[in-house]
Coordinates of C-alpha atoms in Angstrom, one line a residue:
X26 CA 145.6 124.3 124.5
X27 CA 145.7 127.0 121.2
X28 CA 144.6 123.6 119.2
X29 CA 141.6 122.6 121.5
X30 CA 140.5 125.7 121.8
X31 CA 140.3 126.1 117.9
X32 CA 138.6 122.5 117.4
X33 CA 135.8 124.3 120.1
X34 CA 135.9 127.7 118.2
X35 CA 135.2 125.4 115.1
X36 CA 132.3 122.4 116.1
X37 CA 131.0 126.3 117.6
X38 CA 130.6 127.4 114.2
X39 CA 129.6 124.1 112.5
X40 CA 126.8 124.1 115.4
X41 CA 125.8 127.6 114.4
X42 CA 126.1 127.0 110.6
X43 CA 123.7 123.6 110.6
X44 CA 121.0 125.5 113.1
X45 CA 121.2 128.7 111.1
X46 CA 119.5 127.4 107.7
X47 CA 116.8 125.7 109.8
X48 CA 115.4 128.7 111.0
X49 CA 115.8 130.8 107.3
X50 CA 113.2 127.7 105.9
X51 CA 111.2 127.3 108.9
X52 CA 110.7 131.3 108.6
X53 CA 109.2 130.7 105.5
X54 CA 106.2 129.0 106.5
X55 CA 103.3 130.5 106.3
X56 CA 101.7 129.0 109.2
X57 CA 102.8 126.8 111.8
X58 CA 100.1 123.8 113.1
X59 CA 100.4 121.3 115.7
X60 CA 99.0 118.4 113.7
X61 CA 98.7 118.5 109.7
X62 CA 96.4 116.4 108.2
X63 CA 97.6 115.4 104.8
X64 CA 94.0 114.3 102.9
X65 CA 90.5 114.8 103.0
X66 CA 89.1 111.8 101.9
X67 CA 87.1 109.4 104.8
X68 CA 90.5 108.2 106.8
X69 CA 91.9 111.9 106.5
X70 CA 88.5 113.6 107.6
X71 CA 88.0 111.0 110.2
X72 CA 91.4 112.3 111.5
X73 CA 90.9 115.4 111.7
X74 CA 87.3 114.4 113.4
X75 CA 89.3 113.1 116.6
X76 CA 91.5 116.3 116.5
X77 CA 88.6 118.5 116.7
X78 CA 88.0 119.0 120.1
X79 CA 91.6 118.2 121.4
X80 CA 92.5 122.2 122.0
X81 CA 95.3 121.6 119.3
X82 CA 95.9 123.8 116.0
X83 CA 95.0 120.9 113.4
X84 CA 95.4 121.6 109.3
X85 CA 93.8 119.6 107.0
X86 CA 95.2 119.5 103.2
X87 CA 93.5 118.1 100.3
X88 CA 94.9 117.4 97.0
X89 CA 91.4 118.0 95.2
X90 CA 88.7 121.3 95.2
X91 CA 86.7 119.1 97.6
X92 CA 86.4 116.1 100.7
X93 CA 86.0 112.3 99.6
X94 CA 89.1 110.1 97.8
X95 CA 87.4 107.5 96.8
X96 CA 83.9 108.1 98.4
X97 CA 82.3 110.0 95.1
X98 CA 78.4 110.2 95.0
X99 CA 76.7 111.7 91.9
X100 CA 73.0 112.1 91.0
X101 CA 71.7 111.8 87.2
X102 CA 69.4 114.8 86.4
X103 CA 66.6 112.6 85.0
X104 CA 66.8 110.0 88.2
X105 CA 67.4 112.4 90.7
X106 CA 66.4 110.2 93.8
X107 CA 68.7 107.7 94.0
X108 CA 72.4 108.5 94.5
X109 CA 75.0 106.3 92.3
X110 CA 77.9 105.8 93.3
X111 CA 81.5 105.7 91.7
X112 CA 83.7 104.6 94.0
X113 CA 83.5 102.5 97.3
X114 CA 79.5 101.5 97.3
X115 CA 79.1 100.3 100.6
X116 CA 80.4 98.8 103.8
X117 CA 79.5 95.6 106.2
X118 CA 78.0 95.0 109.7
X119 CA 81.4 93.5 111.0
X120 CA 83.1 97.0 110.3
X121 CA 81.8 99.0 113.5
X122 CA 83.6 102.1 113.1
X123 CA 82.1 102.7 110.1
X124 CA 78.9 102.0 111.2
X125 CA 79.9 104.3 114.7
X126 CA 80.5 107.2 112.5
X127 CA 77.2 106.9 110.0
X128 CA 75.3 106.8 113.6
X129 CA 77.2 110.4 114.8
X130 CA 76.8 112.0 111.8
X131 CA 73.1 111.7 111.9
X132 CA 73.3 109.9 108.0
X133 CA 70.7 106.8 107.5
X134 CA 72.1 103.3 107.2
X135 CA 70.1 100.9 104.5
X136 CA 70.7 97.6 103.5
X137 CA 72.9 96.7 100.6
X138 CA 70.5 94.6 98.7
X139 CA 72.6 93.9 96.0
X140 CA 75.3 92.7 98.0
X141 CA 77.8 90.0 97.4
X142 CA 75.6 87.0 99.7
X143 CA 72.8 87.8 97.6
X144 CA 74.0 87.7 94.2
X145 CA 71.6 86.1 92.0
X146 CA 72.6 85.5 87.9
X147 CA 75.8 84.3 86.1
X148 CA 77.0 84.3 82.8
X149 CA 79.4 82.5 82.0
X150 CA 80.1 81.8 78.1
X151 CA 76.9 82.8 76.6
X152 CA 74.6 81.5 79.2
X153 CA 72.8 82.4 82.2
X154 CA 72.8 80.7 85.6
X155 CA 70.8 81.2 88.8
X156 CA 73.0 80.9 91.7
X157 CA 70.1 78.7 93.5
X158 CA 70.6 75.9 90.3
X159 CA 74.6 75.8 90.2
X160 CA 74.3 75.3 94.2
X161 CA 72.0 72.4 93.8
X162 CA 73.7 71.0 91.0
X163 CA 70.8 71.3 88.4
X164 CA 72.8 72.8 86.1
X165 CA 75.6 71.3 83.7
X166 CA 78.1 74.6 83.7
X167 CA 80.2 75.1 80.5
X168 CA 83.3 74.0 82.3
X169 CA 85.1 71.0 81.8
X170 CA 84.7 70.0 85.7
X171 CA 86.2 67.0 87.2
X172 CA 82.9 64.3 89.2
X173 CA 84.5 66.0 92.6
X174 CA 84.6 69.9 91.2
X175 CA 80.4 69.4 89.9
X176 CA 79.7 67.9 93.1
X177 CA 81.0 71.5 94.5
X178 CA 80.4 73.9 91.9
X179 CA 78.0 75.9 94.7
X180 CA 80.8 76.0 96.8
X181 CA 84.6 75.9 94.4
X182 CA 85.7 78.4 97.0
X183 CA 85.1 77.0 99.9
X184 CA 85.9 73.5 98.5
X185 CA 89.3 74.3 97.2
X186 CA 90.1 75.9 100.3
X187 CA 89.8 73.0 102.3
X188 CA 91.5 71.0 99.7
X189 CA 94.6 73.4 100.1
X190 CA 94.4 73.7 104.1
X191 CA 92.9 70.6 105.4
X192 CA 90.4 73.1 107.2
X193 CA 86.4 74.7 106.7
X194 CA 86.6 78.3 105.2
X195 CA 85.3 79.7 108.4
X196 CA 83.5 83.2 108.1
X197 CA 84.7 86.1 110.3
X198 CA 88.5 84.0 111.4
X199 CA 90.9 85.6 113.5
X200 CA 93.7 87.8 111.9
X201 CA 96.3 85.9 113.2
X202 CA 95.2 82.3 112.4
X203 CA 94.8 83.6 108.7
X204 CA 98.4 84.4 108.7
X205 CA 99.0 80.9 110.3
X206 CA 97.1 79.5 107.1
X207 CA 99.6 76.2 106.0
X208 CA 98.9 74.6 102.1
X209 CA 99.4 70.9 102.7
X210 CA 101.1 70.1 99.9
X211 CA 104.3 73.1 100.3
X212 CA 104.3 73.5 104.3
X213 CA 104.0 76.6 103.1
X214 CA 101.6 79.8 104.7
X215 CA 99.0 80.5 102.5
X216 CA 99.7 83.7 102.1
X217 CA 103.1 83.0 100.7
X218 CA 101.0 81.3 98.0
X219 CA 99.6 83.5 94.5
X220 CA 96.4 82.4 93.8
X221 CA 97.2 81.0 90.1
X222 CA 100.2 78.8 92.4
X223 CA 97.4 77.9 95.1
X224 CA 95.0 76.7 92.2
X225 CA 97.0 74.8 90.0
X226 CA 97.5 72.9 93.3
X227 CA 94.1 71.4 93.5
X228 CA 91.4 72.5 90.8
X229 CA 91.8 70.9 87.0
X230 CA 92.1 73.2 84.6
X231 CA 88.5 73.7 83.9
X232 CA 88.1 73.9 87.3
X233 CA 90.6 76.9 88.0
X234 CA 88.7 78.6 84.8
X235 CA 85.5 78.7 86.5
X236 CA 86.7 79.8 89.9
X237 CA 87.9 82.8 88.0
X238 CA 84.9 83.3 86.0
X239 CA 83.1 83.3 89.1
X240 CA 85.0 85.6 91.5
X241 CA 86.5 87.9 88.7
X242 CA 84.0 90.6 89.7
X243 CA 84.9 90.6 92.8
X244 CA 88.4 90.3 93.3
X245 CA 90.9 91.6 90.2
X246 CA 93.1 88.1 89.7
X247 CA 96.8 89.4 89.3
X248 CA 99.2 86.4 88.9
X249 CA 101.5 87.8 91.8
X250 CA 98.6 88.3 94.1
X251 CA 97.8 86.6 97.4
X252 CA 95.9 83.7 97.6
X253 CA 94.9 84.9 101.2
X254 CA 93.3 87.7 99.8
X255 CA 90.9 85.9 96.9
X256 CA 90.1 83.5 100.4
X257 CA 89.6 85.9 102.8
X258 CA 87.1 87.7 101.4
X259 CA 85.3 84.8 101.2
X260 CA 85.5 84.9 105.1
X261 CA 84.4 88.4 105.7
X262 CA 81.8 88.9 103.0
X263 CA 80.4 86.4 100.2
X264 CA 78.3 84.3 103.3
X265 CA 74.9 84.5 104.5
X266 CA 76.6 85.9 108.0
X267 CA 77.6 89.3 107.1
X268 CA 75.0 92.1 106.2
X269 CA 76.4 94.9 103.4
X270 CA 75.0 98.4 104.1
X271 CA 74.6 102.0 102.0
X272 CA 73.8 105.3 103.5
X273 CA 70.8 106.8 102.0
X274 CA 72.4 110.2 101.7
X275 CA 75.3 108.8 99.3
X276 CA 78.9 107.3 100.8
X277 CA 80.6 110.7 100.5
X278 CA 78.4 112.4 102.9
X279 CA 80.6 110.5 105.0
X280 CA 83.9 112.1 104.7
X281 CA 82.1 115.9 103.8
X282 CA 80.0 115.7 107.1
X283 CA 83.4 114.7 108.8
X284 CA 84.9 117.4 107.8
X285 CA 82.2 119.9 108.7
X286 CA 82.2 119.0 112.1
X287 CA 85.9 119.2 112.0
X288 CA 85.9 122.8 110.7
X289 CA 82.8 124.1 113.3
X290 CA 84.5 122.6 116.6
X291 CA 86.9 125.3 116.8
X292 CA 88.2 127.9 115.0
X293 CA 91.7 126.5 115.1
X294 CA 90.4 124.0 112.7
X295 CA 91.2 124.9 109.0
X296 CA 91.0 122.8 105.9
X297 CA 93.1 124.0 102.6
X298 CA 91.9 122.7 99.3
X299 CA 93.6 122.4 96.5
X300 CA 97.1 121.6 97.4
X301 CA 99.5 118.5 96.7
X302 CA 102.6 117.7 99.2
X303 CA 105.7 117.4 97.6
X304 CA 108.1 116.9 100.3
X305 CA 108.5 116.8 104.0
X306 CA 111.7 118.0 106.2
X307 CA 112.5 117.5 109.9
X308 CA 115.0 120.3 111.4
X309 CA 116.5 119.7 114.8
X310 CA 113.5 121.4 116.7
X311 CA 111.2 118.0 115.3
X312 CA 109.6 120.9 113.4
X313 CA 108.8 119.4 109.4
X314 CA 108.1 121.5 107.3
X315 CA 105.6 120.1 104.5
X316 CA 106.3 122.0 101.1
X317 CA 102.8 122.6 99.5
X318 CA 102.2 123.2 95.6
X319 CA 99.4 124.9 94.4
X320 CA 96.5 122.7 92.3
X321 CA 93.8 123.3 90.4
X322 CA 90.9 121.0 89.6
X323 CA 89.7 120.9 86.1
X324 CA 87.2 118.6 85.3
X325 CA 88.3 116.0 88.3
X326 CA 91.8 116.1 87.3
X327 CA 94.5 117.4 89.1
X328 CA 96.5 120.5 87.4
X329 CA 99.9 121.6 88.9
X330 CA 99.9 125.0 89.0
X331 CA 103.4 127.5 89.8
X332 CA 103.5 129.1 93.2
X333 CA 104.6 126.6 96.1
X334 CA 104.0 127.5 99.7
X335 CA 105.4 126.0 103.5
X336 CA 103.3 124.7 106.3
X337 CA 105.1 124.0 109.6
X338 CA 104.2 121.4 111.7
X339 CA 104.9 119.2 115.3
X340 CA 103.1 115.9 113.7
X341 CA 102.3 114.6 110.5
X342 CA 98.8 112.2 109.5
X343 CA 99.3 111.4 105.9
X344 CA 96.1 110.1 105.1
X345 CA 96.8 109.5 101.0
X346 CA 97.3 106.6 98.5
X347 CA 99.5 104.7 98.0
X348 CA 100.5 106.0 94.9
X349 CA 101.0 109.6 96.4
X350 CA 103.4 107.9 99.0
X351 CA 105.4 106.5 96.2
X352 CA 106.3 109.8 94.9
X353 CA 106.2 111.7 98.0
X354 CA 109.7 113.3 98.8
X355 CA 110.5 112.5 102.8
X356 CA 113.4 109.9 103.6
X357 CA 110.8 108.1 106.0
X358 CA 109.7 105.9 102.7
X359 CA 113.0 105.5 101.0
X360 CA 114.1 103.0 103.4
X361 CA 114.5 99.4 102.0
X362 CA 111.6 98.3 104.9
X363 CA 109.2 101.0 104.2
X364 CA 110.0 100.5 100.2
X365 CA 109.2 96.3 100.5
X366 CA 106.1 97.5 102.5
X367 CA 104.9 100.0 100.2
X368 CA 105.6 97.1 96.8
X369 CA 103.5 94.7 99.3
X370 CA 100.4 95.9 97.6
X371 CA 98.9 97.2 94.3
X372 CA 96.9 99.4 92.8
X373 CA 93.8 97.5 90.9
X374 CA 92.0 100.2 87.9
X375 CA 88.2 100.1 88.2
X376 CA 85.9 101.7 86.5
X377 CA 82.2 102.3 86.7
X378 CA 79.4 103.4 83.8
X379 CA 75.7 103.9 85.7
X380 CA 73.4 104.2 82.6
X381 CA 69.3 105.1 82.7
X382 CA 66.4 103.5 80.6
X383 CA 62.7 104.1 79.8
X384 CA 62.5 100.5 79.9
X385 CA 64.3 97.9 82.5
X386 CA 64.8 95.4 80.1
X387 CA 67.0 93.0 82.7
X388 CA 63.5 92.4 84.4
X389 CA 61.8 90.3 82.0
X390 CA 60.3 86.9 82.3
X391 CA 63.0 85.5 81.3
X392 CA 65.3 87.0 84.0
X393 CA 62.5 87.6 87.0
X394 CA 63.5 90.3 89.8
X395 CA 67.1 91.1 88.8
X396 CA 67.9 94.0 91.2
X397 CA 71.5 91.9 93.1
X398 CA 74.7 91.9 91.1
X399 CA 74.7 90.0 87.9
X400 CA 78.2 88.3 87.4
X401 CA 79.4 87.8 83.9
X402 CA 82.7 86.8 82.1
X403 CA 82.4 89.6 79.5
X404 CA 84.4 92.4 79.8
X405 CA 81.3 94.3 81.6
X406 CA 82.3 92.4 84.9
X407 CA 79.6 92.6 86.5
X408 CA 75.7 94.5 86.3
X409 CA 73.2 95.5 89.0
X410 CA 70.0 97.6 88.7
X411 CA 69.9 100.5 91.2
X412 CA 66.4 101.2 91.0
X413 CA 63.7 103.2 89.6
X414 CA 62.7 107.1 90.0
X415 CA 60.8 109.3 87.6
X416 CA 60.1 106.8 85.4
X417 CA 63.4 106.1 84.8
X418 CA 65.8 102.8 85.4
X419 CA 68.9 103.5 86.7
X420 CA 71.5 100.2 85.8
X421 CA 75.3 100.0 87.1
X422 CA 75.9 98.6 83.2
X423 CA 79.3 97.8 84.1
X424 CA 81.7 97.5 87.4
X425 CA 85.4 95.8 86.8
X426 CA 88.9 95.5 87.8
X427 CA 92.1 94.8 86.3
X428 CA 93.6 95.8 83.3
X429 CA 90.2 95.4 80.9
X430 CA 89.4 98.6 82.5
X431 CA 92.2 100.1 80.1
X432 CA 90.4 98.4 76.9
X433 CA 87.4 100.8 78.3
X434 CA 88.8 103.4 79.1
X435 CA 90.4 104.2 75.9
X436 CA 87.1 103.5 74.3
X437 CA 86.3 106.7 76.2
X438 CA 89.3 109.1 75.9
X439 CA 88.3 111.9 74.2
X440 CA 85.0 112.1 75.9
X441 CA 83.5 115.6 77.5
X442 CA 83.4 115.5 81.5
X443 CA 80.2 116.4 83.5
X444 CA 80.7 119.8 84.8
X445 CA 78.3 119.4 87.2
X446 CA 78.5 116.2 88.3
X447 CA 82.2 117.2 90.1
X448 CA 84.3 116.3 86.9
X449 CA 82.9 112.7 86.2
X450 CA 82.6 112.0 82.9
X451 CA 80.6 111.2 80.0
X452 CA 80.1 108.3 78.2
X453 CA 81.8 108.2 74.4
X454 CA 79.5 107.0 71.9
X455 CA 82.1 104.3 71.4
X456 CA 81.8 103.4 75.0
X457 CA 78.1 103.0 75.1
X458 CA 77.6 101.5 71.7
X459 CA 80.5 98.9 72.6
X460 CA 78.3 98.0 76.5
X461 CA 75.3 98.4 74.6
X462 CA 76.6 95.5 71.9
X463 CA 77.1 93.4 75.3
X464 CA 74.1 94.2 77.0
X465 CA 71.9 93.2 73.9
X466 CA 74.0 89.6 74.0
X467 CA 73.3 89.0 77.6
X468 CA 70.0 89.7 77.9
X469 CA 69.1 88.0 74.6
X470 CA 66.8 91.2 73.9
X471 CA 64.6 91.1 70.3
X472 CA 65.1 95.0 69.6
X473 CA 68.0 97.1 70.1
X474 CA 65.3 100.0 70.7
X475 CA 64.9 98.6 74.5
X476 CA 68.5 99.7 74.6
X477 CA 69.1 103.4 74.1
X478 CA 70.5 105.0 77.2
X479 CA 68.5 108.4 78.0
X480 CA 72.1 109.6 80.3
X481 CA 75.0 108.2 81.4
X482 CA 78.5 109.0 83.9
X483 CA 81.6 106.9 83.9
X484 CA 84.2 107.6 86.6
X485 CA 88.0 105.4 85.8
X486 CA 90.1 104.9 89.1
X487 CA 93.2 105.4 87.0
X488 CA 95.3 108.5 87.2
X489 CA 96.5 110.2 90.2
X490 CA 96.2 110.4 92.7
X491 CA 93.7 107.2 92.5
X492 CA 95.5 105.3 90.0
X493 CA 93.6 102.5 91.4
X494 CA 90.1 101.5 92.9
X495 CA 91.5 99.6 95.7
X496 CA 94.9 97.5 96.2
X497 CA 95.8 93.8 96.0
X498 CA 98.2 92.4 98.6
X499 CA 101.0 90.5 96.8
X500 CA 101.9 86.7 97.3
X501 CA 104.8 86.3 100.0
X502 CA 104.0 89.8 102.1
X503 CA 103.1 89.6 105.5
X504 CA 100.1 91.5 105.6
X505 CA 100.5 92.6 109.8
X506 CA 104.1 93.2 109.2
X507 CA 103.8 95.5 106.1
X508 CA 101.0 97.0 107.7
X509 CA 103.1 98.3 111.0
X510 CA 106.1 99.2 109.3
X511 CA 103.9 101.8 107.5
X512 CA 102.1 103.4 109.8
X513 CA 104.9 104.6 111.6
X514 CA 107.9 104.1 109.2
X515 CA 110.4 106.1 111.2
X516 CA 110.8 105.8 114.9
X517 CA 112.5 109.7 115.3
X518 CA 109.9 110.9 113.5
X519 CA 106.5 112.0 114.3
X520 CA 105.3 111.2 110.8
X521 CA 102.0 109.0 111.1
X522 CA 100.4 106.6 107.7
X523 CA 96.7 105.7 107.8
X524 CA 95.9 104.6 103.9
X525 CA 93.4 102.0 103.5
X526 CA 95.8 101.0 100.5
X527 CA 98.0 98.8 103.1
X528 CA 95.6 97.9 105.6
X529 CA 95.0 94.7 106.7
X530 CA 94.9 91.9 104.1
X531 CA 91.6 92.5 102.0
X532 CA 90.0 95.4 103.9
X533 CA 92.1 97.4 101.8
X534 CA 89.4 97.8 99.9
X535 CA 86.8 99.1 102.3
X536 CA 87.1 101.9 104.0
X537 CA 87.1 100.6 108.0
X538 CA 90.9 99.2 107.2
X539 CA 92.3 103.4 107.5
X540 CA 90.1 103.8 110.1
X541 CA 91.4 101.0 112.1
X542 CA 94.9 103.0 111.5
X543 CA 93.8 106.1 112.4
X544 CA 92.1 104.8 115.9
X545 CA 95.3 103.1 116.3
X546 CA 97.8 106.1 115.6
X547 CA 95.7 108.3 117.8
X548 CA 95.6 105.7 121.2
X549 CA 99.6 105.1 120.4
X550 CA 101.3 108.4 119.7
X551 CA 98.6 111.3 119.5
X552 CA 96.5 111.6 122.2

């Protein structure tokens, strides 16, 4: 009896001794909410968007000084009118959340004209190419092409897709018959497949060089990623079925008018700025507590700054990238599942340089009407004329992926930043000399006088907490199953993932893939 009653005097005091240090951290909070929201970039605002009238004490916490992510719109003094912008441009007809939300918000939806379907100029090893001539086979392309491969060039994608599946590329197919995609000659799914591996399959070797030269610009061509990926954008986007769209008032009004609405729908509705989660801790009362460290933002880059601070919470939206996640201290992502998911994808640098012009030298006879995206194999990736305000010619002089982004950006480190235009920064005189050099050999121009920039902005999606543009799924992942082991990657905890970074296959890369999550996190385990 004396020895059970000391084993109960002594789990007595372990009970007291493990519940005790709970409540000293949880006393440290500074505030306690019933849902923090963990970024204020479009999936995080959107969050906090459905919170906003739910009667519940919702905190929204942003890394930077100010809403967006990756939704950054900037104006150039001397163009004023038209809004460029340096991160995602735009989104599609068959994403209707996001065309939902530009309707509440009261913003103004335009066409994309120079979207993807309408793409007009190529070139490809020093020469140009209409898209209209390569489809009719008028033109000899600089490739070494087998009779088959010519007979297709207007169509390599779609061709060698049927030569891997047996099937029609079909635009708009169903999730789950993508994933059911078989290659004929492995019995293998085609996602399992990298796209080098799924080429080298079916196209010659001159064949597989001008499939890349062709879709570089649009997809960045890692040898470990998906071939379902390069494909499936194909379905959703490059055909005359889907419609690309803009809002007139710039893509980050998007996430900023969220956010307003968020913060005038109660006054239980706060958004912090300028602070970075470290870590995240669950105590036995499914309290976590989030442990905060002060930023600052200096020229759009993130400075860590001393003091730290504690929010409390009952549920957790982390609405951040995929590199944040990576180095976010919470056991929920350490687990070999949520670690395979999390490698499953990755992080693609892009950059963008918008340049002006007294003269819109891509317009000449020689090149009639070239306001859709002009594809080249250069380094440049890809131009596109924006338009024309105060006399001035606004030109998107070069949009890429992949790692020639890093032979740019070092052409540019060094340079000033754009205090007004939210941290952005300048172009380098080696920069602009070295697009300049290119845009003088494209356009085949007589004087280098047509080519003298009047301003310029650059913006590189490559340090944190964007240490990439958008993400590429990796060969062998299952994009579905990744996808739901992430957004709730531990069933005891009320700790909730809605990154566009792993949504489904390529709308990783548009913003309606976190929405998706967040509608679906919300329905499931929120409200």
């Amino acid at each position: 009896m004396i020895y059970v009653a000391f084993l109960c005097l002594f789990a007595l005091a372990l009970g007291q001794e493990s519940e005790n240090p709970s409540r000293r951290i949880t006393d440290q909070c500074q505030r306690t909410v019933d849902v923090a929201v963990i970024g204020a970039g479009t999936t995080g605002a959107y969050a906090a968007y459905k919170l906003k009238d739910q009667q519940l004490k919702v905190e929204v916490v942003e890394l930077k000084d100010v809403a967006g992510g990756r939704h950054q719109t900037v104006y150039l003094p001397d163009v004023p009118s038209i809004p460029v912008e340096l991160g995602q441009r735009m989104y599609a007809d068959i994403h209707p959340i996001m065309q939902r939300l530009v309707s509440e918000l009261g913003l103004t939806q335009e066409v994309f004209p120079e979207g993807w379907a309408n793409k007009e100029r190529f070139y490809l090893k020093g020469q140009h190419y209409r898209q209209e001539d390569i489809e009719s086979n008028s033109v000899t392309l600089p490739y070494d092409l087998t009779p088959e491969e010519k007979q297709n060039q207007g169509n390599i994608v779609k061709f060698y897709f049927k030569k891997l599946t047996g099937l029609d590329l079909q635009p708009l197919m169903p999730r789950e018959q993508r994933l059911l995609l078989k290659v004929i000659k492995t019995n293998k799914r085609l996602y399992e497949h990298r796209i080098d591996e799924a080429l080298d399959l079916v196209a010659s070797p001159g064949g597989k060089e001008f499939f890349k030269a062709i879709v570089k610009s649009r997809y960045a061509i890692y040898k470990d990623a998906s071939a379902l990926l390069v494909f499936g954008d194909e379905m959703d986007y490059n055909n005359a079925n889907t419609t690309l769209y803009k809002v007139r008032e710039g893509m980050d009004s998007i996430p900023k008018k969220l956010i307003e609405k968020f913060t005038m729908a109660s006054s239980s509705n706060k958004v912090t700025f300028n602070r970075k989660l470290e870590a995240i801790q669950r105590f036995q009362n499914m309290t976590y507590i989030l442990k905060l460290k002060e930023t600052k933002t200096v020229d759009g880059r993130i400075i860590e700054l001393g003091p730290e601070e504690f929010l409390c919470a009952k549920q957790v939206i982390l609405a951040i990238p995929k590199d944040s996640l990576d180095h976010l201290q919470w056991s929920g992502t350490k687990g070999w599942t949520q670690r395979m998911a999390l490698n499953a994808v990755r992080p693609v640098p892009e950059h963008r340089v918008v340049m002006s012009f007294n003269v819109d030298f891509w317009s000449g006879t020689d090149f009639p009407k070239m306001t859709n995206i002009k594809f080249t194999d250069t380094v440049l990736g890809s131009l596109q004329a924006l338009g024309k305000s105060n006399n001035q010619n606004l030109l998107l002089a070069t949009l890429n992926s992949g790692e020639e982004v890093r032979q740019l950006e070092r052409l540019n480190l060094g340079s000033p930043t754009q205090g007004s235009l939210n941290g952005t920064l300048q172009v380098s005189e080696d920069l602009k000399s070295a697009i300049v050099d290119k845009l003088f050999e494209i356009f085949k121009l007589q004087s280098r006088s047509l080519i003298n920039p009047i301003s310029s902005v650059a913006r590189f999606w490559t340090v944190p907490p964007h240490v990439g543009g958008v993400t590429v799924w990796r060969a062998g992942f299952h994009f579905e199953d990744a996808r739901q082991s992430l957004q709730h990657p531990s069933l005891i905890d009320k700790v909730y993932i809605v990154t566009p970074d792993i949504a489904f296959g390529n709308r990783q890369e548009w913003t309606e893939g976190g929405l998706e999550d967040v509608d679906r996190i919300m329905q499931k385990y929120i409200l």
